[in-house]
PDB file of C-alpha atoms in Angstrom:
ATOM      1  CA  MET A  50     -65.882 -64.357  54.345  1.00 57.00           C
ATOM      2  CA  LEU A  51     -62.464 -63.629  54.634  1.00 64.00           C
ATOM      3  CA  ASP A  52     -60.134 -66.075  52.203  1.00 73.00           C
ATOM      4  CA  ASN A  53     -57.917 -65.943  54.964  1.00 74.00           C
ATOM      5  CA  PHE A  54     -56.376 -63.778  58.383  1.00 72.00           C
ATOM      6  CA  ILE A  55     -54.129 -63.980  61.107  1.00 77.00           C
ATOM      7  CA  SER A  56     -55.780 -63.147  63.761  1.00 84.00           C
ATOM      8  CA  ILE A  57     -58.746 -63.297  65.421  1.00 87.00           C
ATOM      9  CA  HIS A  58     -59.326 -59.469  65.973  1.00 90.00           C
ATOM     10  CA  ASP A  59     -59.609 -59.538  61.814  1.00 88.00           C
ATOM     11  CA  LEU A  60     -62.990 -60.686  61.910  1.00 91.00           C
ATOM     12  CA  THR A  61     -65.931 -58.789  62.935  1.00 92.00           C
ATOM     13  CA  LEU A  62     -68.651 -60.569  64.691  1.00 95.00           C
ATOM     14  CA  TYR A  63     -70.658 -61.568  61.732  1.00 95.00           C
ATOM     15  CA  GLN A  64     -67.763 -62.774  60.376  1.00 92.00           C
ATOM     16  CA  PHE A  65     -66.916 -65.217  63.450  1.00 93.00           C
ATOM     17  CA  SER A  66     -70.466 -65.874  63.928  1.00 96.00           C
ATOM     18  CA  LYS A  67     -70.559 -67.634  59.990  1.00 94.00           C
ATOM     19  CA  ILE A  68     -67.421 -69.730  60.812  1.00 92.00           C
ATOM     20  CA  LEU A  69     -69.487 -71.069  63.965  1.00 95.00           C
ATOM     21  CA  ASP A  70     -71.987 -71.966  62.054  1.00 97.00           C
ATOM     22  CA  ILE A  71     -70.347 -73.918  59.378  1.00 94.00           C
ATOM     23  CA  SER A  72     -68.153 -75.547  62.180  1.00 94.00           C
ATOM     24  CA  ARG A  73     -71.485 -76.826  63.154  1.00 97.00           C
ATOM     25  CA  GLU A  74     -72.406 -78.057  59.910  1.00 96.00           C
ATOM     26  CA  ILE A  75     -69.343 -79.966  58.835  1.00 94.00           C
ATOM     27  CA  LYS A  76     -69.447 -81.608  62.607  1.00 93.00           C
ATOM     28  CA  ASP A  77     -73.048 -82.534  61.956  1.00 96.00           C
ATOM     29  CA  ASN A  78     -72.694 -83.487  58.805  1.00 95.00           C
ATOM     30  CA  PRO A  79     -69.031 -85.181  57.464  1.00 92.00           C
ATOM     31  CA  HIS A  80     -69.530 -86.790  54.587  1.00 94.00           C
ATOM     32  CA  ARG A  81     -70.778 -83.484  52.671  1.00 96.00           C
ATOM     33  CA  PHE A  82     -67.648 -82.099  52.898  1.00 96.00           C
ATOM     34  CA  ARG A  83     -65.412 -84.875  52.663  1.00 95.00           C
ATOM     35  CA  ASN A  84     -63.315 -83.468  49.664  1.00 96.00           C
ATOM     36  CA  LYS A  85     -64.228 -79.931  50.090  1.00 95.00           C
ATOM     37  CA  LEU A  86     -60.239 -78.922  50.674  1.00 96.00           C
ATOM     38  CA  LYS A  87     -59.000 -81.486  47.663  1.00 97.00           C
ATOM     39  CA  GLY A  88     -56.072 -80.128  46.114  1.00 96.00           C
ATOM     40  CA  LYS A  89     -55.192 -77.524  49.044  1.00 96.00           C
ATOM     41  CA  ILE A  90     -51.992 -77.162  50.949  1.00 96.00           C
ATOM     42  CA  LEU A  91     -52.188 -75.621  54.365  1.00 94.00           C
ATOM     43  CA  ALA A  92     -48.436 -74.728  55.002  1.00 92.00           C
ATOM     44  CA  MET A  93     -47.831 -74.746  59.018  1.00 91.00           C
ATOM     45  CA  ILE A  94     -45.115 -72.763  61.064  1.00 88.00           C
ATOM     46  CA  PHE A  95     -45.142 -72.669  64.541  1.00 83.00           C
ATOM     47  CA  GLN A  96     -42.934 -70.463  66.906  1.00 80.00           C
ATOM     48  CA  LYS A  97     -43.104 -73.054  69.347  1.00 81.00           C
ATOM     49  CA  PRO A  98     -43.530 -76.904  69.568  1.00 80.00           C
ATOM     50  CA  SER A  99     -47.387 -77.565  69.721  1.00 84.00           C
ATOM     51  CA  LEU A 100     -48.097 -81.271  68.839  1.00 90.00           C
ATOM     52  CA  ARG A 101     -51.575 -80.810  69.436  1.00 93.00           C
ATOM     53  CA  THR A 102     -51.913 -78.074  67.228  1.00 92.00           C
ATOM     54  CA  ARG A 103     -50.557 -79.754  64.774  1.00 94.00           C
ATOM     55  CA  MET A 104     -52.323 -82.623  64.720  1.00 96.00           C
ATOM     56  CA  THR A 105     -55.560 -81.223  64.676  1.00 95.00           C
ATOM     57  CA  PHE A 106     -54.988 -79.323  61.673  1.00 94.00           C
ATOM     58  CA  GLU A 107     -53.399 -82.324  60.156  1.00 96.00           C
ATOM     59  CA  VAL A 108     -56.531 -84.573  61.217  1.00 96.00           C
ATOM     60  CA  GLY A 109     -58.763 -81.647  59.828  1.00 95.00           C
ATOM     61  CA  MET A 110     -56.755 -81.415  56.297  1.00 96.00           C
ATOM     62  CA  LEU A 111     -56.845 -85.016  55.652  1.00 96.00           C
ATOM     63  CA  GLN A 112     -60.475 -85.407  56.709  1.00 95.00           C
ATOM     64  CA  LEU A 113     -61.738 -82.501  54.126  1.00 96.00           C
ATOM     65  CA  GLY A 114     -59.716 -83.771  51.481  1.00 97.00           C
ATOM     66  CA  GLY A 115     -56.632 -81.472  51.859  1.00 97.00           C
ATOM     67  CA  GLU A 116     -53.221 -81.710  52.564  1.00 98.00           C
ATOM     68  CA  ALA A 117     -51.034 -80.051  55.378  1.00 97.00           C
ATOM     69  CA  VAL A 118     -47.204 -79.366  55.612  1.00 95.00           C
ATOM     70  CA  TYR A 119     -45.386 -78.628  58.896  1.00 92.00           C
ATOM     71  CA  LEU A 120     -42.554 -76.802  58.962  1.00 87.00           C
ATOM     72  CA  SER A 121     -40.293 -76.893  62.324  1.00 80.00           C
ATOM     73  CA  PRO A 122     -38.471 -73.595  64.024  1.00 75.00           C
ATOM     74  CA  SER A 123     -35.348 -75.298  62.870  1.00 77.00           C
ATOM     75  CA  ASP A 124     -36.458 -75.933  59.212  1.00 79.00           C
ATOM     76  CA  ILE A 125     -36.959 -72.383  58.420  1.00 74.00           C
ATOM     77  CA  GLN A 126     -34.690 -70.828  60.929  1.00 70.00           C
ATOM     78  CA  ILE A 127     -36.679 -67.313  61.226  1.00 61.00           C
ATOM     79  CA  GLY A 128     -34.459 -64.566  60.922  1.00 63.00           C
ATOM     80  CA  THR A 129     -31.258 -66.800  60.172  1.00 65.00           C
ATOM     81  CA  ARG A 130     -31.820 -67.719  56.463  1.00 59.00           C
ATOM     82  CA  GLU A 131     -34.690 -65.272  55.220  1.00 60.00           C
ATOM     83  CA  THR A 132     -36.523 -62.395  56.208  1.00 62.00           C
ATOM     84  CA  VAL A 133     -39.969 -62.870  56.390  1.00 59.00           C
TER      85      VAL A 133
END
């Protein structure tokens, strides 16, 4: 399984299928995964405001024991302050 990816196109069909299997397992048995992401932090950067996506990721991280940080476009000013 990949540690990270940028695009769904980075996944093989097998990897995509495994992600769906794990998703079902988490949904069916949330208590087993309550602390799976303890000590992990998700940093979120969106080019455009996306409240539903942001909240979905934040809630998911909290439910799995992790934390989430959101940086808005005005916080980071892509292309203005530092190169990415």
